[in-house]
Amino acid sequence: MDTPRTPVVIPCAAAVAGTRLPPLRIEITCTLIVAAAIASRDYQDVHHDAELARRKGSPDIFMNILTTNGLVGRYVTDHFGPYAVLRRVAIRLGAPNHPGDTMVLTGTVEEVDGDTVTVRVVGENGIGRHVTGTVTVVLPGTDEGTDTDTITGTGTDTDMGTGTGTGTDTVTGTGLDSANLPVRRPG
Amino acid sequence: MSDAVEGAFAARLKAYEGRPAAVAGVGKDRVNAPMIRHWCEAMGDTNPAYTGPDAIAPPTMLQAWTMGGLSGHAGRAEAYDELLGLLDQAGCTSVVATDCEQEYLRPLRPGDEVTFDAVIESVSDRKRTKLGTGYFVTTRMDLRVDGEPVGTHRFRILKYAPARARPGGRRPRPVINRDNAGFWEGVARHRLLIQRCTGCGTLRFPWLPGCNACGCPEWDTVEASGAGTVFSHVVVHHPPFPAFSPPYAVGLIELAEGVRMVGNVIGVPYDKVWIGMPVRLEFARYDDELELPVFRAQDGNGG
Ligand SMILES: [Zn+2]
Protein backbone atom coordinates (compact mmCIF):
# COMPACT_ATOMS: atom_id res chain seq x y z
CA MET A 1 0.00 0.00 0.00
CA ASP A 2 1.36 3.36 -0.92
CA THR A 3 -0.25 6.10 1.08
CA PRO A 4 0.92 9.66 0.50
CA ARG A 5 2.94 10.84 3.44
CA THR A 6 1.19 13.32 5.68
CA PRO A 7 3.86 15.39 7.37
CA VAL A 8 3.32 16.79 10.80
CA VAL A 9 1.77 20.21 10.41
CA ILE A 10 1.50 22.60 13.28
CA PRO A 11 -0.82 25.41 12.25
CA CYS A 12 -0.16 28.83 13.65
CA ALA A 13 -3.27 28.52 15.75
CA ALA A 14 -1.34 25.92 17.77
CA ALA A 15 1.51 28.30 18.53
CA VAL A 16 1.11 30.25 21.75
CA ALA A 17 3.58 32.62 23.33
CA GLY A 18 5.35 30.92 26.18
CA THR A 19 5.19 27.44 24.61
CA ARG A 20 8.40 25.54 25.18
CA LEU A 21 9.83 23.42 22.39
CA PRO A 22 11.13 19.99 23.41
CA PRO A 23 14.90 20.17 23.95
CA LEU A 24 17.27 18.73 21.33
CA ARG A 25 20.53 17.13 22.50
CA ILE A 26 23.36 17.25 20.02
CA GLU A 27 26.56 15.29 20.67
CA ILE A 28 29.48 17.42 19.52
CA THR A 29 31.88 15.08 17.74
CA CYS A 30 34.91 15.75 15.55
CA THR A 31 32.91 14.22 12.71
CA LEU A 32 30.01 16.63 13.16
CA ILE A 33 32.30 19.66 13.41
CA VAL A 34 34.37 18.71 10.37
CA ALA A 35 31.56 17.38 8.18
CA ALA A 36 29.40 20.43 8.79
CA ALA A 37 32.29 22.87 8.30
CA ILE A 38 33.06 21.31 4.93
CA ALA A 39 29.36 21.09 3.98
CA SER A 40 29.19 24.83 4.68
CA ARG A 41 32.31 25.38 2.54
CA ASP A 42 34.31 26.63 5.53
CA TYR A 43 37.91 25.43 5.39
CA GLN A 44 39.29 27.54 8.28
CA ASP A 45 41.88 25.33 9.97
CA VAL A 46 40.40 25.84 13.46
CA HIS A 47 37.39 23.77 12.36
CA HIS A 48 39.37 20.67 11.30
CA ASP A 49 43.02 20.80 12.49
CA ALA A 50 43.40 20.42 16.27
CA GLU A 51 47.13 21.23 16.30
CA LEU A 52 46.67 24.52 14.43
CA ALA A 53 43.64 25.32 16.59
CA ARG A 54 45.82 24.88 19.70
CA ARG A 55 48.48 27.17 18.29
CA LYS A 56 45.79 29.82 18.02
CA GLY A 57 44.92 29.45 21.68
CA SER A 58 41.96 27.07 21.42
CA PRO A 59 42.14 23.75 23.30
CA ASP A 60 40.76 21.86 20.29
CA ILE A 61 38.85 22.37 17.03
CA PHE A 62 35.49 24.09 17.41
CA MET A 63 32.17 24.28 15.54
CA ASN A 64 31.83 27.04 12.94
CA ILE A 65 29.03 29.60 13.07
CA LEU A 66 27.36 28.32 9.88
CA THR A 67 26.82 24.96 11.54
CA THR A 68 25.32 26.52 14.64
CA ASN A 69 23.06 28.56 12.37
CA GLY A 70 22.00 25.41 10.51
CA LEU A 71 21.32 23.49 13.72
CA VAL A 72 19.25 26.33 15.19
CA GLY A 73 17.18 26.52 11.99
CA ARG A 74 16.76 22.74 11.98
CA TYR A 75 15.66 22.75 15.63
CA VAL A 76 12.78 25.12 14.86
CA THR A 77 11.66 23.50 11.59
CA ASP A 78 11.90 20.03 13.18
CA HIS A 79 9.28 21.26 15.63
CA PHE A 80 6.94 23.18 13.33
CA GLY A 81 7.17 20.80 10.37
CA PRO A 82 8.13 21.05 6.70
CA TYR A 83 5.48 23.64 5.81
CA ALA A 84 6.96 26.10 8.24
CA VAL A 85 9.01 28.67 6.33
CA LEU A 86 12.08 30.22 7.90
CA ARG A 87 12.10 34.00 7.52
CA ARG A 88 14.90 35.08 9.83
CA VAL A 89 17.60 33.50 11.98
CA ALA A 90 19.74 35.72 14.21
CA ILE A 91 22.32 34.14 16.50
CA ARG A 92 25.12 35.19 18.81
CA LEU A 93 27.88 32.78 19.80
CA GLY A 94 29.42 32.41 23.24
CA ALA A 95 31.19 29.33 24.64
CA PRO A 96 32.61 27.29 21.75
CA ASN A 97 31.44 23.77 20.87
CA HIS A 98 34.44 21.43 21.20
CA PRO A 99 34.51 17.67 20.48
CA GLY A 100 33.32 15.52 23.36
CA ASP A 101 30.81 18.10 24.56
CA THR A 102 27.03 17.97 24.31
CA MET A 103 24.88 20.91 23.33
CA VAL A 104 21.25 21.06 24.38
CA LEU A 105 19.03 23.38 22.37
CA THR A 106 15.93 24.76 24.05
CA GLY A 107 13.34 27.12 22.63
CA THR A 108 10.43 29.23 23.76
CA VAL A 109 7.78 30.81 21.58
CA GLU A 110 8.27 34.49 22.24
CA GLU A 111 5.66 36.07 20.02
CA VAL A 112 2.85 35.05 17.68
CA ASP A 113 1.72 37.66 15.17
CA GLY A 114 -0.80 36.24 12.72
CA ASP A 115 0.99 33.38 11.01
CA THR A 116 4.42 34.62 12.08
CA VAL A 117 6.02 33.03 15.11
CA THR A 118 9.21 34.17 16.83
CA VAL A 119 11.11 31.59 18.85
CA ARG A 120 13.88 32.37 21.31
CA VAL A 121 16.55 29.64 21.12
CA VAL A 122 19.35 28.91 23.58
CA GLY A 123 22.07 26.27 23.20
CA GLU A 124 23.99 25.28 26.34
CA ASN A 125 27.09 23.10 26.38
CA GLY A 126 29.37 21.84 29.14
CA ILE A 127 31.25 25.12 29.43
CA GLY A 128 28.42 27.60 29.10
CA ARG A 129 26.05 29.18 26.67
CA HIS A 130 27.12 28.38 23.12
CA VAL A 131 24.38 30.23 21.29
CA THR A 132 21.48 32.57 21.89
CA GLY A 133 19.19 33.66 19.12
CA THR A 134 15.79 34.29 17.66
CA VAL A 135 14.16 32.47 14.79
CA THR A 136 11.20 33.85 12.88
CA VAL A 137 9.10 31.33 11.07
CA VAL A 138 5.87 31.58 9.07
CA LEU A 139 3.46 28.76 9.70
CA PRO A 140 0.68 27.46 7.50
CA GLY A 141 -2.16 29.80 8.36
CA THR A 142 -5.92 29.80 8.04
CA ASP A 143 -6.37 33.32 6.77
CA GLU A 144 -4.72 33.34 3.38
CA GLY A 145 -6.23 32.06 0.20
CA THR A 146 -3.24 32.62 -1.99
CA ASP A 147 -0.30 30.33 -2.34
CA THR A 148 -2.08 27.54 -0.50
CA ASP A 149 -3.51 24.20 -1.39
CA THR A 150 -6.42 22.75 0.45
CA ILE A 151 -6.28 19.36 1.99
CA THR A 152 -9.48 17.79 0.79
CA GLY A 153 -11.00 16.16 3.77
CA THR A 154 -13.28 13.93 1.83
CA GLY A 155 -13.20 11.11 4.24
CA THR A 156 -13.18 8.71 1.29
CA ASP A 157 -10.17 6.53 1.43
CA THR A 158 -9.57 6.66 -2.27
CA ASP A 159 -6.11 5.22 -2.04
CA MET A 160 -6.93 2.39 0.24
CA GLY A 161 -6.09 -0.92 -1.20
CA THR A 162 -5.89 0.28 -4.78
CA GLY A 163 -2.16 0.15 -5.03
CA THR A 164 -2.22 3.19 -7.26
CA GLY A 165 -1.43 5.77 -4.66
CA THR A 166 1.55 7.20 -6.45
CA GLY A 167 1.26 10.38 -8.36
CA THR A 168 -1.80 11.61 -6.57
CA ASP A 169 -1.66 15.07 -5.17
CA THR A 170 -4.55 14.55 -2.86
CA VAL A 171 -3.99 14.05 0.78
CA THR A 172 -6.88 11.92 1.75
CA GLY A 173 -9.00 12.64 4.72
CA THR A 174 -7.29 11.58 7.83
CA GLY A 175 -10.07 12.16 10.21
CA LEU A 176 -7.84 14.68 11.98
CA ASP A 177 -8.94 18.15 12.83
CA SER A 178 -6.61 19.37 10.15
CA ALA A 179 -9.13 18.47 7.48
CA ASN A 180 -9.89 21.48 5.28
CA LEU A 181 -6.82 23.18 6.63
CA PRO A 182 -5.17 25.26 3.94
CA VAL A 183 -1.56 24.29 3.76
CA ARG A 184 1.29 26.40 2.58
CA ARG A 185 3.62 24.33 0.50
CA PRO A 186 7.29 24.66 1.34
CA GLY A 187 8.33 27.75 -0.58
CA MET B 1 49.75 51.34 22.31
CA SER B 2 49.65 54.84 23.75
CA ASP B 3 46.31 56.66 23.81
CA ALA B 4 47.32 58.94 20.93
CA VAL B 5 48.52 56.05 18.76
CA GLU B 6 45.46 54.07 19.73
CA GLY B 7 43.20 56.97 18.76
CA ALA B 8 44.86 57.40 15.38
CA PHE B 9 44.62 53.69 14.72
CA ALA B 10 40.93 53.65 15.66
CA ALA B 11 40.30 56.52 13.24
CA ARG B 12 42.02 54.61 10.44
CA LEU B 13 39.80 51.62 11.16
CA LYS B 14 36.63 53.73 11.29
CA ALA B 15 37.41 55.06 7.81
CA TYR B 16 36.57 51.61 6.43
CA GLU B 17 32.93 51.87 7.52
CA GLY B 18 30.68 52.05 4.48
CA ARG B 19 33.33 50.68 2.12
CA PRO B 20 32.67 47.49 0.13
CA ALA B 21 33.57 44.06 1.49
CA ALA B 22 32.52 42.24 -1.69
CA VAL B 23 31.51 43.58 -5.09
CA ALA B 24 29.50 41.65 -7.66
CA GLY B 25 30.39 38.30 -6.14
CA VAL B 26 29.07 35.18 -7.85
CA GLY B 27 28.50 31.91 -6.03
CA LYS B 28 31.05 29.30 -7.07
CA ASP B 29 28.30 26.72 -7.50
CA ARG B 30 24.72 27.23 -8.45
CA VAL B 31 22.27 26.05 -5.82
CA ASN B 32 22.33 22.28 -6.27
CA ALA B 33 20.92 19.09 -4.81
CA PRO B 34 24.24 17.42 -3.87
CA MET B 35 25.41 20.34 -1.73
CA ILE B 36 21.97 20.52 -0.15
CA ARG B 37 22.12 16.81 0.65
CA HIS B 38 25.63 17.04 2.12
CA TRP B 39 24.47 19.92 4.32
CA CYS B 40 21.38 18.03 5.50
CA GLU B 41 23.44 14.91 6.25
CA ALA B 42 25.93 16.89 8.31
CA MET B 43 23.22 18.81 10.20
CA GLY B 44 21.04 15.74 10.68
CA ASP B 45 18.22 17.68 9.00
CA THR B 46 15.59 15.32 7.58
CA ASN B 47 13.09 18.02 6.60
CA PRO B 48 11.31 16.66 3.47
CA ALA B 49 11.14 20.20 2.07
CA TYR B 50 14.83 19.82 1.19
CA THR B 51 14.47 16.68 -0.94
CA GLY B 52 12.53 15.57 -3.97
CA PRO B 53 11.64 17.30 -7.22
CA ASP B 54 10.30 20.46 -5.52
CA ALA B 55 13.20 20.71 -3.08
CA ILE B 56 14.28 24.04 -1.71
CA ALA B 57 17.66 24.67 -0.13
CA PRO B 58 17.69 24.94 3.67
CA PRO B 59 17.37 28.71 4.16
CA THR B 60 20.21 28.65 6.71
CA MET B 61 22.55 27.56 3.87
CA LEU B 62 22.38 31.16 2.61
CA GLN B 63 26.00 32.01 3.43
CA ALA B 64 27.30 28.66 2.16
CA TRP B 65 26.40 29.65 -1.42
CA THR B 66 28.72 32.67 -1.12
CA MET B 67 31.74 30.91 0.41
CA GLY B 68 35.06 30.93 -1.41
CA GLY B 69 35.98 27.40 -0.32
CA LEU B 70 39.58 26.21 -0.39
CA SER B 71 40.57 28.36 -3.34
CA GLY B 72 38.99 31.53 -2.01
CA HIS B 73 37.33 34.33 -3.91
CA ALA B 74 39.16 36.16 -6.63
CA GLY B 75 36.91 39.18 -6.46
CA ARG B 76 37.02 40.11 -2.80
CA ALA B 77 36.98 43.86 -2.38
CA GLU B 78 40.30 45.50 -1.55
CA ALA B 79 38.91 47.55 1.31
CA TYR B 80 38.00 44.47 3.33
CA ASP B 81 41.38 42.80 2.75
CA GLU B 82 43.12 46.04 3.69
CA LEU B 83 41.14 46.31 6.91
CA LEU B 84 41.94 42.73 7.90
CA GLY B 85 45.59 43.26 6.97
CA LEU B 86 45.73 46.36 9.17
CA LEU B 87 44.36 44.37 12.08
CA ASP B 88 46.84 41.56 11.41
CA GLN B 89 49.68 44.07 11.63
CA ALA B 90 48.31 45.29 14.94
CA GLY B 91 48.70 41.76 16.27
CA CYS B 92 45.04 40.82 15.84
CA THR B 93 45.88 37.75 13.81
CA SER B 94 43.10 35.47 15.03
CA VAL B 95 39.50 35.61 13.94
CA VAL B 96 36.28 34.22 15.32
CA ALA B 97 32.71 34.74 14.13
CA THR B 98 30.41 36.04 16.85
CA ASP B 99 27.09 37.00 15.25
CA CYS B 100 25.06 36.02 12.24
CA GLU B 101 21.70 37.55 11.26
CA GLN B 102 19.98 36.29 8.16
CA GLU B 103 16.70 37.20 6.51
CA TYR B 104 15.24 34.97 3.85
CA LEU B 105 13.08 36.73 1.28
CA ARG B 106 12.38 33.74 -0.91
CA PRO B 107 13.55 30.12 -1.01
CA LEU B 108 16.53 29.12 -3.12
CA ARG B 109 16.10 26.20 -5.50
CA PRO B 110 18.52 24.04 -7.48
CA GLY B 111 19.67 25.98 -10.54
CA ASP B 112 19.60 29.40 -8.87
CA GLU B 113 22.79 31.39 -9.38
CA VAL B 114 23.45 33.53 -6.33
CA THR B 115 25.17 36.89 -6.70
CA PHE B 116 26.15 39.09 -3.78
CA ASP B 117 27.51 42.43 -2.64
CA ALA B 118 28.70 43.24 0.85
CA VAL B 119 29.58 46.38 2.74
CA ILE B 120 31.59 46.99 5.92
CA GLU B 121 28.89 48.28 8.24
CA SER B 122 30.96 49.01 11.32
CA VAL B 123 34.31 48.56 13.05
CA SER B 124 34.17 48.65 16.85
CA ASP B 125 36.50 50.37 19.28
CA ARG B 126 39.19 48.21 20.79
CA LYS B 127 37.54 45.63 23.05
CA ARG B 128 38.97 43.35 25.70
CA THR B 129 37.41 39.91 25.50
CA LYS B 130 38.07 36.56 27.10
CA LEU B 131 39.80 35.44 23.89
CA GLY B 132 42.01 38.49 23.74
CA THR B 133 41.93 42.15 22.80
CA GLY B 134 40.57 43.02 19.38
CA TYR B 135 38.00 44.66 17.17
CA PHE B 136 34.53 43.60 16.02
CA VAL B 137 33.96 43.99 12.28
CA THR B 138 30.39 43.84 11.00
CA THR B 139 29.54 43.29 7.35
CA ARG B 140 26.20 43.17 5.61
CA MET B 141 25.68 41.13 2.48
CA ASP B 142 22.79 41.35 0.01
CA LEU B 143 22.13 38.24 -2.05
CA ARG B 144 20.28 38.14 -5.35
CA VAL B 145 19.14 35.68 -7.98
CA ASP B 146 18.48 37.07 -11.46
CA GLY B 147 18.87 40.54 -9.95
CA GLU B 148 16.05 40.00 -7.44
CA PRO B 149 16.81 40.09 -3.69
CA VAL B 150 16.62 36.67 -2.05
CA GLY B 151 18.14 37.36 1.34
CA THR B 152 20.41 39.42 3.55
CA HIS B 153 23.22 38.25 5.74
CA ARG B 154 24.79 40.33 8.51
CA PHE B 155 27.97 38.88 9.94
CA ARG B 156 30.18 39.96 12.83
CA ILE B 157 33.70 38.74 13.46
CA LEU B 158 36.17 39.45 16.24
CA LYS B 159 39.73 40.01 14.98
CA TYR B 160 41.91 39.62 18.06
CA ALA B 161 45.33 39.03 19.54
CA PRO B 162 45.09 35.67 21.34
CA ALA B 163 45.35 36.14 25.08
CA ARG B 164 47.40 33.01 25.67
CA ALA B 165 49.77 30.56 24.03
CA ARG B 166 51.10 33.41 21.94
CA PRO B 167 53.69 31.83 19.67
CA GLY B 168 57.15 33.29 20.25
CA GLY B 169 56.28 34.39 23.77
CA ARG B 170 59.46 33.98 25.86
CA ARG B 171 59.85 33.60 29.57
CA PRO B 172 61.06 36.70 31.38
CA ARG B 173 64.85 36.94 31.74
CA PRO B 174 66.37 36.76 35.23
CA VAL B 175 67.94 39.97 36.53
CA ILE B 176 71.56 39.00 37.18
CA ASN B 177 73.65 41.29 39.37
CA ARG B 178 76.80 41.25 41.51
CA ASP B 179 74.92 39.72 44.44
CA ASN B 180 73.39 36.74 42.61
CA ALA B 181 75.74 36.14 39.66
CA GLY B 182 77.27 33.11 41.43
CA PHE B 183 73.85 31.43 41.57
CA TRP B 184 73.30 31.79 37.81
CA GLU B 185 76.84 30.63 37.05
CA GLY B 186 75.94 27.51 39.05
CA VAL B 187 72.72 27.01 37.06
CA ALA B 188 74.72 27.23 33.84
CA ARG B 189 76.82 24.29 35.11
CA HIS B 190 73.68 22.43 36.34
CA ARG B 191 74.57 22.98 39.96
CA LEU B 192 72.14 24.49 42.44
CA LEU B 193 74.29 26.51 44.83
CA ILE B 194 73.19 27.61 48.28
CA GLN B 195 75.02 30.44 50.03
CA ARG B 196 76.66 29.66 53.36
CA CYS B 197 77.76 32.28 55.87
CA THR B 198 81.45 31.73 56.70
CA GLY B 199 80.91 33.59 59.98
CA CYS B 200 78.20 31.38 61.52
CA GLY B 201 77.59 28.64 58.97
CA THR B 202 73.94 29.52 58.30
CA LEU B 203 72.65 28.55 54.86
CA ARG B 204 70.67 31.16 52.98
CA PHE B 205 68.53 31.30 49.86
CA PRO B 206 67.85 33.35 47.76
CA TRP B 207 71.28 34.88 47.51
CA LEU B 208 71.92 38.03 49.57
CA PRO B 209 74.96 40.23 50.26
CA GLY B 210 75.01 39.48 53.98
CA CYS B 211 73.94 36.99 56.63
CA ASN B 212 70.56 37.55 58.25
CA ALA B 213 71.68 35.66 61.33
CA CYS B 214 74.98 37.36 62.16
CA GLY B 215 75.42 40.16 59.60
CA CYS B 216 78.66 38.72 58.29
CA PRO B 217 79.33 39.64 54.61
CA GLU B 218 81.63 36.69 53.93
CA TRP B 219 80.24 33.54 52.34
CA ASP B 220 80.97 30.40 50.37
CA THR B 221 78.57 27.91 48.71
CA VAL B 222 77.18 24.42 49.21
CA GLU B 223 75.81 22.47 46.29
CA ALA B 224 72.26 21.25 46.85
CA SER B 225 71.83 17.48 46.65
CA GLY B 226 68.69 17.96 44.54
CA ALA B 227 66.33 16.24 46.94
CA GLY B 228 63.38 18.19 48.30
CA THR B 229 59.72 18.22 49.19
CA VAL B 230 56.80 20.48 48.35
CA PHE B 231 56.46 22.84 51.31
CA SER B 232 53.53 24.73 49.75
CA HIS B 233 52.18 25.42 46.29
CA VAL B 234 49.75 27.47 44.22
CA VAL B 235 48.03 26.79 40.89
CA VAL B 236 48.08 29.68 38.44
CA HIS B 237 44.87 29.92 36.41
CA HIS B 238 44.77 33.60 35.60
CA PRO B 239 46.05 35.90 34.28
CA PRO B 240 47.82 34.26 31.36
CA PHE B 241 51.30 35.45 30.31
CA PRO B 242 53.14 34.76 27.08
CA ALA B 243 55.14 31.50 27.30
CA PHE B 244 53.05 30.22 30.21
CA SER B 245 50.01 28.01 29.67
CA PRO B 246 47.71 28.06 32.68
CA PRO B 247 46.80 26.19 34.71
CA TYR B 248 50.23 25.24 36.11
CA ALA B 249 51.65 24.54 39.56
CA VAL B 250 54.25 26.70 41.26
CA GLY B 251 55.85 25.07 44.25
CA LEU B 252 57.67 26.39 47.30
CA ILE B 253 60.23 23.61 47.62
CA GLU B 254 62.06 22.80 50.82
CA LEU B 255 65.45 21.47 49.84
CA ALA B 256 67.01 18.65 51.84
CA GLU B 257 69.54 21.21 53.12
CA GLY B 258 66.71 23.15 54.78
CA VAL B 259 66.35 26.27 52.61
CA ARG B 260 63.29 26.89 50.43
CA MET B 261 63.00 28.09 46.87
CA VAL B 262 60.22 28.72 44.34
CA GLY B 263 60.03 26.67 41.15
CA ASN B 264 57.75 24.88 38.74
CA VAL B 265 56.63 21.40 39.72
CA ILE B 266 56.73 19.17 36.65
CA GLY B 267 55.95 15.57 35.77
CA VAL B 268 52.56 15.69 37.49
CA PRO B 269 49.19 17.29 36.63
CA TYR B 270 48.81 20.69 38.27
CA ASP B 271 45.97 19.42 40.46
CA LYS B 272 47.94 16.40 41.71
CA VAL B 273 50.61 18.36 43.58
CA TRP B 274 50.46 17.95 47.36
CA ILE B 275 52.26 19.32 50.38
CA GLY B 276 55.01 16.93 51.40
CA MET B 277 55.33 15.48 47.90
CA PRO B 278 58.93 14.42 47.24
CA VAL B 279 60.55 16.18 44.30
CA ARG B 280 63.93 16.08 42.62
CA LEU B 281 65.88 18.91 41.04
CA GLU B 282 66.24 19.10 37.27
CA PHE B 283 67.37 21.78 34.88
CA ALA B 284 64.88 22.65 32.15
CA ARG B 285 65.88 24.51 29.00
CA TYR B 286 63.22 26.97 27.80
CA ASP B 287 65.05 28.64 24.91
CA ASP B 288 68.55 29.28 23.57
CA GLU B 289 69.46 31.46 26.54
CA LEU B 290 67.35 30.30 29.42
CA GLU B 291 67.77 27.27 31.65
CA LEU B 292 66.02 27.06 35.02
CA PRO B 293 65.98 24.74 38.00
CA VAL B 294 62.62 22.90 38.21
CA PHE B 295 61.34 20.13 40.45
CA ARG B 296 60.10 16.84 39.14
CA ALA B 297 57.55 14.93 41.21
CA GLN B 298 58.93 11.62 42.52
CA ASP B 299 56.98 8.45 43.14
CA GLY B 300 55.49 8.74 46.56
CA ASN B 301 52.45 7.77 48.52
CA GLY B 302 49.84 10.03 49.93
CA GLY B 303 47.95 13.01 48.63
ZN1 LIG C 1 76.16 34.35 59.63
Short mmCIF file of N, CA, C and O and ligand atoms in Angstrom, two decimals, chain B residues 196-204 210-218, ligand 1:
data_model
loop_
_atom_site.label_atom_id
_atom_site.label_comp_id
_atom_site.label_asym_id
_atom_site.label_seq_id
_atom_site.Cartn_x
_atom_site.Cartn_y
_atom_site.Cartn_z
N ARG B 196 76.42 30.00 51.95
CA ARG B 196 76.66 29.66 53.36
C ARG B 196 77.52 30.75 53.99
O ARG B 196 78.57 31.14 53.46
N CYS B 197 77.03 31.24 55.13
CA CYS B 197 77.76 32.28 55.87
C CYS B 197 79.05 31.66 56.43
O CYS B 197 78.98 30.64 57.12
N THR B 198 80.20 32.28 56.15
CA THR B 198 81.45 31.73 56.70
C THR B 198 81.66 32.18 58.14
O THR B 198 82.53 31.67 58.83
N GLY B 199 80.82 33.15 58.58
CA GLY B 199 80.91 33.59 59.98
C GLY B 199 80.23 32.60 60.91
O GLY B 199 80.83 32.14 61.90
N CYS B 200 78.96 32.23 60.58
CA CYS B 200 78.20 31.38 61.52
C CYS B 200 77.73 30.07 60.90
O CYS B 200 77.15 29.24 61.58
N GLY B 201 77.94 29.91 59.61
CA GLY B 201 77.59 28.64 58.97
C GLY B 201 76.14 28.52 58.52
O GLY B 201 75.74 27.48 58.00
N THR B 202 75.35 29.60 58.69
CA THR B 202 73.94 29.52 58.30
C THR B 202 73.80 29.51 56.77
O THR B 202 74.43 30.30 56.08
N LEU B 203 72.94 28.58 56.30
CA LEU B 203 72.65 28.55 54.86
C LEU B 203 71.61 29.60 54.53
O LEU B 203 70.71 29.86 55.34
N ARG B 204 71.71 30.20 53.36
CA ARG B 204 70.67 31.16 52.98
C ARG B 204 70.33 31.06 51.49
O ARG B 204 71.18 30.78 50.65
N GLY B 210 74.53 39.73 52.62
CA GLY B 210 75.01 39.48 53.98
C GLY B 210 74.16 38.45 54.70
O GLY B 210 73.09 38.07 54.22
N CYS B 211 74.64 38.02 55.87
CA CYS B 211 73.94 36.99 56.63
C CYS B 211 72.85 37.61 57.50
O CYS B 211 73.11 38.56 58.24
N ASN B 212 71.67 37.08 57.42
CA ASN B 212 70.56 37.55 58.25
C ASN B 212 70.74 37.19 59.71
O ASN B 212 70.16 37.81 60.59
N ALA B 213 71.52 36.14 59.96
CA ALA B 213 71.68 35.66 61.33
C ALA B 213 72.74 36.45 62.09
O ALA B 213 72.52 36.83 63.24
N CYS B 214 73.88 36.72 61.42
CA CYS B 214 74.98 37.36 62.16
C CYS B 214 75.48 38.63 61.49
O CYS B 214 76.33 39.32 62.06
N GLY B 215 75.01 38.93 60.29
CA GLY B 215 75.42 40.16 59.60
C GLY B 215 76.74 40.05 58.87
O GLY B 215 77.20 40.99 58.23
N CYS B 216 77.35 38.91 58.92
CA CYS B 216 78.66 38.72 58.29
C CYS B 216 78.55 38.77 56.77
O CYS B 216 77.66 38.13 56.19
N PRO B 217 79.41 39.55 56.08
CA PRO B 217 79.33 39.64 54.61
C PRO B 217 80.08 38.52 53.88
O PRO B 217 80.00 38.41 52.67
N GLU B 218 80.83 37.72 54.60
CA GLU B 218 81.63 36.69 53.93
C GLU B 218 80.81 35.41 53.74
O GLU B 218 80.04 35.03 54.60
ZN ZN C 1 76.16 34.35 59.63
#
